[in-house]
Amino acid sequence: MASIETKTPQIDPDTGYPPFTFGCQLKMMAGAFWSSQVRNKVLLLIVGLLTIILTTVYAQYRLNYWNTPFYNALEQRDLDGFFEQLKVFFIIAGSLLVLNVIQAWLNQMTALFMREGLTRDLVDQWMHPRRALRLASLGKIGVNPDQRLHEDARNLAELTTTLAIGLVNATILLASFIGVLWVLSADFAFTFNGQQIAIPGYMVWAALLYAGSASMLSNYVGRRLPTLNTQRYSQEAELRFTMMRTNENMLAITLTNGEDSERRRIQQAISEVLAIIRRLAFAYTNLTWVSAGFGWLTTIAPILIAAPVYFSGGLSFGGLMMAVGAFNQVNTALRWYIDNFRPIADWKAALYRVSVFRRALIDLDNEHAEPETLTVEQDEAEQLTLKDLLLSPRPNSPGGDRGLRLDGQYVILSGERIMVNGDPRANRRLLFQAIAGLWPWGKGTIRLPKSGSMLLVPQKGFFPDATLDEVLTYPMPSATYTPDAMGNALEAVGLGRLTEKLSARERWERVLQEDDQMRLRIANVLLVKPRWIVLDDAFEALETETQSELLAILDAMSEAAIIYVGRSETFLPISTRLIHLQPY
């Protein structure tokens, strides 16, 4: 019996999703542009650009016709006609200069607004609630989002603008000057073996054949450039991330004498970047054979093509120069793809990286690991309920991560002090993330008190690059609280000395010691006054004396429920109940 083969769908190693086709990439980014706030500005600029391009092409069309009387005047040694045509030239050239300057400004403004729309859209998608943290554990795509938000978005916006304008300009040039070539060679015929063979518009066909062969050859020689550019962007981002991470952890690296290890790691990342650049260099060198070869051949190709008509008496010298000018314009339009093969390859690479990044962010909202997923919902009652929980590790996670199990139903009421602990093999941090709505993998039910009454305190806090009052009230604006309220909160946690520095801007995670950083975070809790406080082993690294002092401050908030997920001998005396977790 013949077996039926099943094809395993390909998976992109960077994203963990199926490959993203070029058409889908374009559709996604076009939809993002159409819904952006800069759409109308860009469309208005596009109308202006089209107007300028059409006017410029008309001026070039007039300049091409100027070739005939000008070169005829030279051939006939007509001095008056020569000076008359010089006046015409300066009028046309001056007009073209003004048009070129206006078009350059419109190009820059279009690229500016394109980048604004794209970057703001990506930041909005990235900073959508819960997405950024979940993206960080998604794989390679979540390692350095800053590269895609900054460098890739810039490349995509600028290249899209430049290439689109160039393509439109080339198309209009082609449509305008191909008619000139047709008229000049419409009656061309030659004799072969005694028979007259007519080729109407043969210069048009010659131009198409000339540019078409160059395009096909360029496409074949440079076919690997988009893939190589994508790999280069990825490796450049890895190098940047490696050096940034090393700089941020320099104290720990120095104390452990880890400089040699990090040097080897950075040197390896540099070698990988250079290897890709080396391959790109060979690819660009091979492409230069085609582009430069056809570029030099273009110097004489139009004269060779127009020579049969000229020597047969069908063209004057001025007509020959007009034919050469028209051929060059048509060839320039047809060669647009050849001349822009390298930026097109860069554009495709940037489009791929930005579009798959945006898709990954959006698809995070639809990610489900199992048919039966964990239910996290709001409860109108003033209580937090945990019922029959089974939290599993992330699918395909490395390192053999473990989950946790909590059988039965636990109802936590306002004012209680609860410690969540248990078997050391149980990954209790998953419970904290599940309560926060960040862990969808598992089964069971979590009912949370009404929205806005709960404050989650992770093990490591975040200190924005801002003034102290902004750090103290984060994420709320500092204007939400009075200076007196902020000063009282600092005094309560033993940071009264910082009251005079509320308007100072520092790197507070470096200025303050670890204990004082935790005091500042507790001062934030005092300002917010939540009804439910969930701590993720936040006191683990603190001195016992500091733990006791800060827990006494929290315990004084008698109406608030305090749930401590972790081990703390200091918290144990004030806890009213223990919740025991089992491994899974």
Coordinates of C-alpha atoms in Angstrom, one line a residue:
M1 CA 0.0 0.0 0.0
A2 CA 1.5 3.3 -1.0
S3 CA 2.2 5.7 1.7
I4 CA 0.9 9.3 1.6
E5 CA 3.6 11.9 2.1
T6 CA 2.7 14.9 4.1
K7 CA 4.6 18.1 3.6
T8 CA 5.8 19.9 6.7
P9 CA 5.2 23.6 6.3
Q10 CA 8.4 25.6 6.2
I11 CA 9.1 27.8 9.2
D12 CA 11.0 31.1 9.2
P13 CA 13.8 30.6 11.7
D14 CA 13.7 34.3 12.7
T15 CA 10.0 34.4 13.5
G16 CA 8.7 30.9 14.1
Y17 CA 6.0 31.6 11.5
P18 CA 5.5 30.3 7.9
P19 CA 7.3 32.3 5.3
F20 CA 5.9 35.7 4.4
T21 CA 5.5 36.1 0.6
F22 CA 6.5 39.3 -1.2
G23 CA 2.9 40.1 -2.1
C24 CA 1.8 39.7 1.5
Q25 CA 4.6 41.9 2.7
L26 CA 3.5 44.7 0.3
K27 CA -0.2 44.3 1.3
M28 CA 0.6 44.6 5.0
M29 CA 2.8 47.7 4.6
A30 CA 0.3 49.3 2.2
G31 CA -2.4 48.8 4.8
A32 CA -0.3 50.3 7.5
F33 CA 0.4 53.3 5.3
W34 CA -3.3 53.7 4.5
S35 CA -4.3 53.8 8.1
S36 CA -1.5 56.1 9.2
Q37 CA -2.0 59.7 10.2
V38 CA 0.4 61.0 7.5
R39 CA -1.5 59.4 4.6
N40 CA -3.1 62.7 3.4
K41 CA 0.1 64.6 3.7
V42 CA 2.0 62.0 1.6
L43 CA -0.8 61.8 -1.0
L44 CA -0.7 65.6 -1.4
L45 CA 3.0 65.5 -1.8
I46 CA 2.6 62.7 -4.4
V47 CA 0.2 64.9 -6.4
G48 CA 2.8 67.7 -6.3
L49 CA 5.6 65.3 -7.4
L50 CA 3.5 64.0 -10.3
T51 CA 2.9 67.5 -11.5
I52 CA 6.6 68.4 -11.3
I53 CA 7.7 65.2 -13.0
L54 CA 5.3 65.7 -15.9
T55 CA 6.4 69.3 -16.3
T56 CA 10.1 68.2 -16.2
V57 CA 9.5 65.5 -18.8
Y58 CA 7.8 68.0 -21.0
A59 CA 10.9 70.3 -20.6
Q60 CA 13.2 67.4 -21.5
Y61 CA 11.0 66.6 -24.5
R62 CA 11.4 70.2 -25.7
L63 CA 15.2 70.0 -25.0
N64 CA 15.4 66.9 -27.2
Y65 CA 13.7 68.7 -30.1
W66 CA 16.1 71.6 -29.6
N67 CA 18.9 69.2 -30.7
T68 CA 17.8 69.4 -34.4
P69 CA 17.9 73.2 -35.0
F70 CA 21.0 73.6 -32.8
Y71 CA 23.2 70.9 -34.5
N72 CA 21.8 71.9 -37.9
A73 CA 23.0 75.4 -37.3
L74 CA 26.4 74.1 -36.4
E75 CA 26.5 71.9 -39.5
Q76 CA 25.5 74.9 -41.7
R77 CA 27.8 77.4 -39.8
D78 CA 24.7 79.6 -39.2
L79 CA 26.0 82.0 -36.5
D80 CA 22.6 83.8 -36.0
G81 CA 20.8 80.5 -35.7
F82 CA 23.4 79.2 -33.3
F83 CA 23.0 82.2 -30.9
E84 CA 19.2 82.0 -31.2
Q85 CA 19.3 78.3 -30.1
L86 CA 21.6 79.1 -27.2
K87 CA 18.9 81.5 -25.9
V88 CA 16.3 78.7 -26.2
F89 CA 18.7 76.3 -24.4
F90 CA 19.2 78.6 -21.4
I91 CA 15.4 79.1 -21.0
I92 CA 14.8 75.4 -21.1
A93 CA 17.8 74.6 -18.9
G94 CA 16.8 77.3 -16.3
S95 CA 13.3 75.9 -16.2
L96 CA 14.7 72.4 -15.6
L97 CA 17.0 73.6 -12.8
V98 CA 14.0 75.2 -10.9
L99 CA 12.0 72.0 -11.5
N100 CA 14.8 69.8 -10.2
V101 CA 15.2 71.8 -7.1
I102 CA 11.5 71.7 -6.3
Q103 CA 11.4 68.0 -7.0
A104 CA 14.4 67.4 -4.6
W105 CA 12.5 69.2 -1.8
L106 CA 9.3 67.3 -2.4
N107 CA 11.4 64.0 -2.5
Q108 CA 12.8 64.8 1.0
M109 CA 9.5 65.8 2.5
T110 CA 7.8 62.6 1.1
A111 CA 10.6 60.5 2.6
L112 CA 10.3 62.4 5.9
F113 CA 6.6 61.8 6.3
M114 CA 6.9 58.2 5.1
R115 CA 9.4 57.5 7.8
E116 CA 7.3 59.3 10.4
G117 CA 4.2 57.2 9.5
L118 CA 6.1 53.9 9.4
T119 CA 8.1 54.4 12.6
R120 CA 5.2 55.7 14.6
D121 CA 3.1 52.7 13.4
L122 CA 5.8 50.2 14.4
V123 CA 6.3 51.8 17.8
D124 CA 2.5 51.7 18.4
Q125 CA 2.4 48.0 17.4
W126 CA 5.4 47.3 19.6
M127 CA 4.1 49.2 22.6
H128 CA 0.6 47.7 22.4
P129 CA -0.2 46.2 25.8
R130 CA 1.6 42.9 26.5
R131 CA 3.1 42.6 23.1
A132 CA 6.7 43.8 23.6
L133 CA 7.4 41.4 26.5
R134 CA 5.9 38.4 24.7
L135 CA 7.9 39.3 21.6
A136 CA 11.1 39.2 23.6
S137 CA 10.6 35.4 24.1
L138 CA 9.5 34.7 20.5
G139 CA 13.0 34.0 19.1
K140 CA 15.6 35.9 17.0
I141 CA 13.0 38.4 15.9
G142 CA 12.6 39.6 19.5
V143 CA 16.3 40.0 20.3
N144 CA 16.8 43.5 18.8
P145 CA 13.6 45.2 17.9
D146 CA 15.4 48.6 18.1
Q147 CA 17.2 47.7 14.8
R148 CA 13.9 47.2 13.0
L149 CA 12.2 50.2 14.6
H150 CA 15.1 52.6 13.7
E151 CA 17.5 51.5 11.0
D152 CA 15.2 49.1 9.0
A153 CA 12.3 51.5 9.1
R154 CA 14.5 54.4 8.0
N155 CA 15.9 52.3 5.1
L156 CA 12.4 51.2 4.0
A157 CA 10.9 54.7 4.1
E158 CA 13.8 56.4 2.2
L159 CA 14.2 53.6 -0.4
T160 CA 10.5 53.3 -1.0
T161 CA 10.3 57.0 -1.7
T162 CA 13.4 57.2 -3.9
L163 CA 12.6 54.0 -5.9
A164 CA 8.9 54.9 -6.4
I165 CA 9.6 58.4 -7.7
G166 CA 12.4 57.0 -9.9
L167 CA 10.0 54.4 -11.3
V168 CA 7.3 56.9 -12.1
N169 CA 9.8 59.2 -13.7
A170 CA 11.2 56.4 -15.8
T171 CA 7.8 55.3 -16.9
I172 CA 6.7 58.8 -18.0
L173 CA 10.1 59.3 -19.8
L174 CA 9.6 56.0 -21.7
A175 CA 6.0 56.9 -22.7
S176 CA 7.1 60.3 -23.9
F177 CA 10.3 59.5 -25.9
I178 CA 9.4 56.1 -27.3
G179 CA 7.1 58.0 -29.8
V180 CA 10.1 60.1 -30.9
L181 CA 12.1 57.1 -31.7
W182 CA 9.2 55.5 -33.6
V183 CA 8.7 58.5 -35.8
L184 CA 12.4 58.8 -36.6
S185 CA 12.6 55.2 -37.7
A186 CA 9.0 54.5 -38.9
D187 CA 10.0 54.1 -42.6
F188 CA 13.2 52.2 -42.1
A189 CA 13.9 49.4 -44.6
F190 CA 16.9 47.5 -45.8
T191 CA 17.7 45.2 -48.6
F192 CA 18.7 41.6 -48.0
N193 CA 19.3 39.1 -50.9
G194 CA 17.6 41.4 -53.3
Q195 CA 14.5 41.8 -51.1
Q196 CA 13.5 44.9 -49.2
I197 CA 12.7 44.3 -45.6
A198 CA 10.8 47.0 -43.6
I199 CA 11.1 47.2 -39.8
P200 CA 8.7 50.1 -38.7
G201 CA 10.1 51.8 -35.7
Y202 CA 13.2 49.6 -35.6
M203 CA 15.0 52.0 -33.1
V204 CA 12.3 51.3 -30.6
W205 CA 12.8 47.5 -30.9
A206 CA 16.6 48.0 -30.7
A207 CA 16.2 50.1 -27.5
L208 CA 13.9 47.5 -26.0
L209 CA 16.3 44.6 -26.9
Y210 CA 19.3 46.5 -25.6
A211 CA 17.8 47.5 -22.3
G212 CA 16.0 44.2 -21.9
S213 CA 19.1 42.1 -22.3
A214 CA 20.9 44.3 -19.8
S215 CA 18.0 43.9 -17.3
M216 CA 17.9 40.1 -17.6
L217 CA 21.6 39.8 -17.2
S218 CA 21.6 42.1 -14.2
N219 CA 18.8 40.1 -12.6
Y220 CA 20.7 36.8 -13.1
V221 CA 24.0 38.1 -11.9
G222 CA 22.6 39.9 -8.8
R223 CA 19.9 37.4 -7.9
R224 CA 21.4 36.7 -4.4
L225 CA 21.7 40.3 -3.3
P226 CA 18.3 40.6 -1.5
T227 CA 19.0 37.5 0.6
L228 CA 22.5 38.7 1.4
N229 CA 21.3 42.1 2.4
T230 CA 18.7 40.6 4.7
Q231 CA 21.4 38.5 6.3
R232 CA 23.7 41.5 6.6
Y233 CA 21.0 43.6 8.4
S234 CA 20.4 40.7 10.8
Q235 CA 24.1 40.2 11.6
E236 CA 24.7 44.0 12.0
A237 CA 21.9 44.0 14.5
E238 CA 23.4 41.1 16.4
L239 CA 26.8 42.9 16.5
R240 CA 25.2 46.0 17.8
F241 CA 23.2 44.1 20.5
T242 CA 26.3 42.2 21.6
M243 CA 28.3 45.4 22.1
M244 CA 25.4 47.2 23.8
R245 CA 24.8 44.2 26.2
T246 CA 28.6 44.1 27.0
N247 CA 28.6 47.8 27.8
E248 CA 25.6 47.5 30.1
N249 CA 27.2 44.6 32.1
M250 CA 30.7 45.9 32.2
L251 CA 31.0 45.9 36.0
A252 CA 30.1 42.2 36.3
I253 CA 32.3 41.3 33.3
T254 CA 35.3 43.2 34.8
L255 CA 34.9 41.7 38.3
T256 CA 34.8 38.1 36.9
N257 CA 37.8 38.8 34.5
G258 CA 35.5 38.1 31.6
E259 CA 37.0 40.6 29.2
D260 CA 38.7 38.0 27.1
S261 CA 35.5 35.9 26.8
E262 CA 33.5 39.0 25.7
R263 CA 36.2 40.1 23.3
R264 CA 36.1 36.7 21.6
R265 CA 32.3 36.9 21.5
I266 CA 32.4 40.4 19.9
Q267 CA 35.2 39.4 17.5
Q268 CA 33.1 36.4 16.4
A269 CA 30.1 38.7 15.8
I270 CA 32.4 41.1 13.8
S271 CA 33.7 38.1 11.7
E272 CA 30.1 37.1 10.9
V273 CA 29.3 40.6 9.7
L274 CA 32.5 40.8 7.6
A275 CA 31.8 37.4 6.1
I276 CA 28.4 38.7 4.8
I277 CA 30.0 42.0 3.6
R278 CA 32.7 40.0 1.8
R279 CA 30.0 37.9 -0.1
L280 CA 28.2 41.1 -0.9
A281 CA 31.4 42.7 -2.2
F282 CA 31.8 39.8 -4.7
A283 CA 28.2 40.0 -5.7
Y284 CA 28.4 43.8 -6.3
T285 CA 31.6 43.3 -8.2
N286 CA 30.1 40.8 -10.5
L287 CA 27.1 43.1 -11.0
T288 CA 29.5 45.9 -12.0
W289 CA 30.6 43.9 -15.0
V290 CA 27.1 44.2 -16.3
S291 CA 26.2 47.7 -15.2
A292 CA 29.5 49.4 -16.2
G293 CA 29.8 47.4 -19.4
F294 CA 26.4 48.4 -20.7
G295 CA 27.1 52.0 -19.3
W296 CA 30.2 52.4 -21.5
L297 CA 28.5 50.7 -24.5
T298 CA 25.6 53.2 -24.2
T299 CA 28.1 56.0 -25.3
I300 CA 28.1 54.6 -28.9
A301 CA 25.1 52.3 -29.0
P302 CA 22.5 55.0 -30.1
I303 CA 24.8 56.3 -32.8
L304 CA 25.3 52.8 -34.2
I305 CA 21.6 52.1 -34.1
A306 CA 20.7 55.4 -35.8
A307 CA 23.6 55.2 -38.3
P308 CA 21.6 53.2 -41.0
V309 CA 19.0 55.9 -41.2
Y310 CA 21.5 58.7 -41.1
F311 CA 23.8 57.3 -43.8
S312 CA 20.8 56.5 -46.0
G313 CA 19.9 60.2 -46.0
G314 CA 16.8 59.8 -43.8
L315 CA 18.2 62.0 -41.0
S316 CA 20.2 65.3 -40.9
F317 CA 23.0 65.7 -38.5
G318 CA 20.6 67.5 -36.1
G319 CA 18.1 64.7 -36.6
L320 CA 20.8 62.2 -35.7
M321 CA 21.6 64.0 -32.5
M322 CA 17.9 64.2 -31.7
A323 CA 17.6 60.5 -32.2
V324 CA 20.6 59.9 -30.0
G325 CA 19.0 62.0 -27.3
A326 CA 15.7 60.2 -27.6
F327 CA 17.4 56.8 -27.5
N328 CA 19.3 57.8 -24.4
Q329 CA 16.1 58.9 -22.7
V330 CA 14.3 55.7 -23.6
N331 CA 17.4 53.6 -22.6
T332 CA 17.6 55.5 -19.3
A333 CA 13.9 54.7 -18.6
L334 CA 14.3 51.0 -19.6
R335 CA 17.6 50.8 -17.6
W336 CA 16.0 52.0 -14.4
Y337 CA 15.9 48.5 -13.1
I338 CA 19.5 47.9 -13.9
D339 CA 20.7 51.1 -12.4
N340 CA 18.7 50.5 -9.3
F341 CA 19.3 46.8 -8.8
R342 CA 21.4 47.4 -5.7
P343 CA 18.9 49.7 -3.9
I344 CA 16.0 47.4 -5.0
A345 CA 17.9 44.5 -3.2
D346 CA 18.3 46.7 -0.1
W347 CA 14.6 47.7 -0.3
K348 CA 13.4 44.1 -0.5
A349 CA 15.6 43.2 2.5
A350 CA 14.2 46.1 4.5
L351 CA 10.6 45.4 3.5
Y352 CA 11.0 41.8 4.6
R353 CA 12.5 42.6 8.0
V354 CA 9.9 45.4 8.8
S355 CA 6.9 43.5 7.5
V356 CA 7.7 40.2 9.3
F357 CA 8.4 42.2 12.5
R358 CA 5.0 43.9 12.2
R359 CA 3.2 40.6 11.4
A360 CA 4.9 38.9 14.4
L361 CA 3.6 41.7 16.7
I362 CA 0.0 41.5 15.4
D363 CA 0.0 37.7 15.4
L364 CA 0.9 37.7 19.1
D365 CA -2.7 38.7 19.9
N366 CA -3.9 35.5 18.1
E367 CA -1.3 33.1 19.6
H368 CA -2.8 30.1 21.4
A369 CA -0.8 27.1 22.5
E370 CA -3.7 24.7 23.3
P371 CA -7.4 24.4 22.6
E372 CA -8.0 24.8 26.4
T373 CA -6.3 27.9 27.4
L374 CA -6.0 29.7 30.7
T375 CA -8.9 32.0 31.5
V376 CA -8.1 35.4 33.0
E377 CA -11.1 37.6 33.7
Q378 CA -12.3 40.5 35.7
D379 CA -14.4 39.9 38.8
E380 CA -16.7 42.6 40.1
A381 CA -16.2 41.3 43.6
E382 CA -13.4 42.7 45.7
Q383 CA -11.4 39.4 45.6
L384 CA -8.8 37.5 43.6
T385 CA -9.6 33.9 42.8
L386 CA -7.2 31.1 41.7
K387 CA -8.9 27.9 40.6
D388 CA -7.5 24.6 39.4
L389 CA -4.4 26.1 37.7
L390 CA -2.0 24.2 35.5
L391 CA 0.5 26.5 34.0
S392 CA 2.7 24.8 31.3
P393 CA 6.1 26.0 29.9
R394 CA 6.1 27.9 26.6
P395 CA 5.8 25.4 23.7
N396 CA 9.2 24.5 22.2
S397 CA 11.0 26.5 24.9
P398 CA 14.7 25.7 25.4
G399 CA 16.3 24.6 28.6
G400 CA 13.6 22.1 29.8
D401 CA 11.5 24.7 31.7
R402 CA 9.0 23.4 34.2
G403 CA 5.5 24.6 34.9
L404 CA 3.3 24.6 38.0
R405 CA 0.1 23.2 39.4
L406 CA -2.4 24.5 41.9
D407 CA -5.3 22.3 42.7
G408 CA -8.5 23.5 44.2
Q409 CA -9.9 27.1 44.6
Y410 CA -8.3 29.9 46.5
V411 CA -10.1 33.1 47.2
I412 CA -7.9 36.1 48.4
L413 CA -9.8 38.9 50.1
S414 CA -8.9 42.6 50.5
G415 CA -6.5 43.1 53.4
E416 CA -5.0 39.6 53.4
R417 CA -1.3 38.9 53.4
I418 CA -0.6 35.9 51.3
M419 CA 2.7 34.1 50.5
V420 CA 2.7 31.9 47.4
N421 CA 5.4 29.3 47.7
G422 CA 5.8 25.6 47.4
D423 CA 8.0 22.9 45.8
P424 CA 11.3 24.4 44.6
R425 CA 10.8 22.7 41.2
A426 CA 7.6 24.7 40.6
N427 CA 8.2 27.7 38.4
R428 CA 6.3 30.1 40.6
R429 CA 7.2 33.0 38.4
L430 CA 4.6 31.7 35.9
L431 CA 1.9 32.5 38.3
F432 CA 2.9 36.1 38.6
Q433 CA 3.0 36.4 34.8
A434 CA -0.4 34.7 34.5
I435 CA -1.9 37.1 37.0
A436 CA -0.4 39.9 34.9
G437 CA -2.1 38.5 31.7
L438 CA 1.3 37.6 30.2
W439 CA 1.1 33.8 30.2
P440 CA -1.6 32.2 28.1
W441 CA -0.2 28.6 28.2
G442 CA -2.1 26.4 30.6
K443 CA -5.5 25.7 32.1
G444 CA -7.7 26.9 34.9
T445 CA -9.2 30.2 35.9
I446 CA -7.9 33.4 37.4
R447 CA -10.5 36.1 38.4
L448 CA -9.0 39.5 39.1
P449 CA -10.5 42.4 41.1
K450 CA -11.8 45.3 39.2
S451 CA -9.5 47.0 36.7
G452 CA -7.1 49.7 38.1
S453 CA -7.0 48.5 41.7
M454 CA -4.1 46.1 41.3
L455 CA -0.4 46.9 41.2
L456 CA 2.2 44.3 40.0
V457 CA 5.7 44.7 41.4
P458 CA 8.3 42.7 39.3
Q459 CA 11.6 41.5 40.7
K460 CA 13.5 44.1 38.7
G461 CA 12.1 47.6 38.3
F462 CA 12.3 50.0 35.4
F463 CA 13.7 53.5 35.9
P464 CA 13.1 55.7 32.8
D465 CA 15.7 58.2 31.7
A466 CA 13.8 61.1 33.3
T467 CA 13.6 63.4 36.2
L468 CA 13.2 61.9 39.7
D469 CA 9.6 63.0 40.0
E470 CA 8.8 61.3 36.7
V471 CA 10.6 58.1 37.9
L472 CA 8.7 58.2 41.2
T473 CA 5.3 58.5 39.6
Y474 CA 5.9 56.3 36.6
P475 CA 3.9 55.5 34.5
M476 CA 1.6 58.3 35.5
P477 CA 2.6 61.9 34.7
S478 CA 4.4 63.7 37.6
A479 CA 1.7 66.3 37.5
T480 CA -0.8 63.7 38.8
Y481 CA 0.7 64.2 42.3
T482 CA 1.6 67.3 44.3
P483 CA 5.3 67.9 45.3
D484 CA 4.2 67.5 49.0
A485 CA 2.7 64.0 48.3
M486 CA 5.9 62.9 46.5
G487 CA 8.1 64.3 49.3
N488 CA 6.0 62.5 51.9
A489 CA 6.3 59.2 50.0
L490 CA 10.1 59.6 49.9
E491 CA 10.3 60.4 53.6
A492 CA 8.2 57.4 54.4
V493 CA 10.6 55.0 52.7
G494 CA 13.7 56.6 54.0
L495 CA 14.7 58.7 51.0
G496 CA 13.9 62.1 52.3
R497 CA 17.3 63.3 51.2
L498 CA 16.1 63.1 47.6
T499 CA 13.2 65.5 48.1
E500 CA 15.3 68.4 46.8
K501 CA 16.2 66.4 43.7
L502 CA 12.8 65.8 42.3
S503 CA 13.5 67.9 39.3
A504 CA 17.0 66.4 38.7
R505 CA 17.6 64.1 35.7
E506 CA 20.0 61.2 36.3
R507 CA 20.5 57.5 35.4
W508 CA 18.8 56.6 38.6
E509 CA 19.3 52.9 38.2
R510 CA 23.1 53.7 38.4
V511 CA 23.0 56.5 40.9
L512 CA 21.0 54.6 43.5
Q513 CA 22.1 51.5 45.3
E514 CA 19.9 48.4 45.0
D515 CA 18.2 48.9 48.4
D516 CA 17.4 52.5 47.6
Q517 CA 16.0 51.5 44.2
M518 CA 13.6 49.2 46.0
R519 CA 12.7 52.0 48.4
L520 CA 11.9 54.3 45.5
R521 CA 9.6 51.6 44.0
I522 CA 7.8 51.2 47.3
A523 CA 7.4 55.0 47.4
N524 CA 5.6 54.6 44.1
V525 CA 3.3 52.1 45.7
L526 CA 2.5 54.6 48.5
L527 CA 1.6 57.2 45.9
V528 CA -0.6 54.9 43.8
K529 CA -2.4 53.4 46.9
P530 CA -3.5 50.2 45.1
R531 CA -6.1 47.8 46.8
W532 CA -4.1 44.8 45.6
I533 CA -0.3 44.5 45.6
V534 CA 1.4 41.5 43.9
L535 CA 5.1 41.2 44.4
D536 CA 7.3 38.8 42.4
D537 CA 10.0 37.9 44.9
A538 CA 10.9 41.6 44.9
F539 CA 12.8 41.5 48.2
E540 CA 15.0 38.6 47.4
A541 CA 18.2 40.5 47.0
L542 CA 17.7 43.0 49.8
E543 CA 19.3 43.0 53.3
T544 CA 17.1 41.5 56.0
E545 CA 16.9 44.9 57.8
T546 CA 15.7 46.6 54.6
Q547 CA 13.1 43.9 53.9
S548 CA 11.7 44.3 57.4
E549 CA 11.5 48.1 57.1
L550 CA 9.8 48.0 53.7
L551 CA 7.4 45.2 54.6
A552 CA 6.3 47.2 57.7
I553 CA 5.5 50.2 55.4
L554 CA 3.4 47.9 53.1
D555 CA 1.8 46.2 56.0
A556 CA 0.6 49.6 57.3
M557 CA -1.6 49.7 54.2
S558 CA -4.2 47.7 56.1
E559 CA -7.0 47.8 53.4
A560 CA -4.7 46.5 50.7
A561 CA -4.1 42.8 50.0
I562 CA -0.5 41.9 49.6
I563 CA 0.4 38.7 47.7
Y564 CA 4.1 37.8 47.8
V565 CA 5.1 35.2 45.1
G566 CA 8.4 33.8 46.3
R567 CA 10.4 32.9 49.4
S568 CA 10.9 35.5 52.2
E569 CA 11.5 34.7 55.8
T570 CA 10.7 38.3 56.6
F571 CA 7.3 38.2 55.0
L572 CA 6.3 34.9 56.7
P573 CA 5.4 36.5 60.1
I574 CA 2.9 38.9 58.6
S575 CA 1.3 36.4 56.2
T576 CA -2.2 35.2 57.0
R577 CA -2.0 32.2 54.6
L578 CA 0.4 30.1 52.5
I579 CA -0.5 28.9 49.1
H580 CA 1.6 25.8 48.1
L581 CA 2.5 25.3 44.4
Q582 CA 3.3 21.9 42.9
P583 CA 5.6 21.3 39.9
Y584 CA 4.2 20.3 36.5

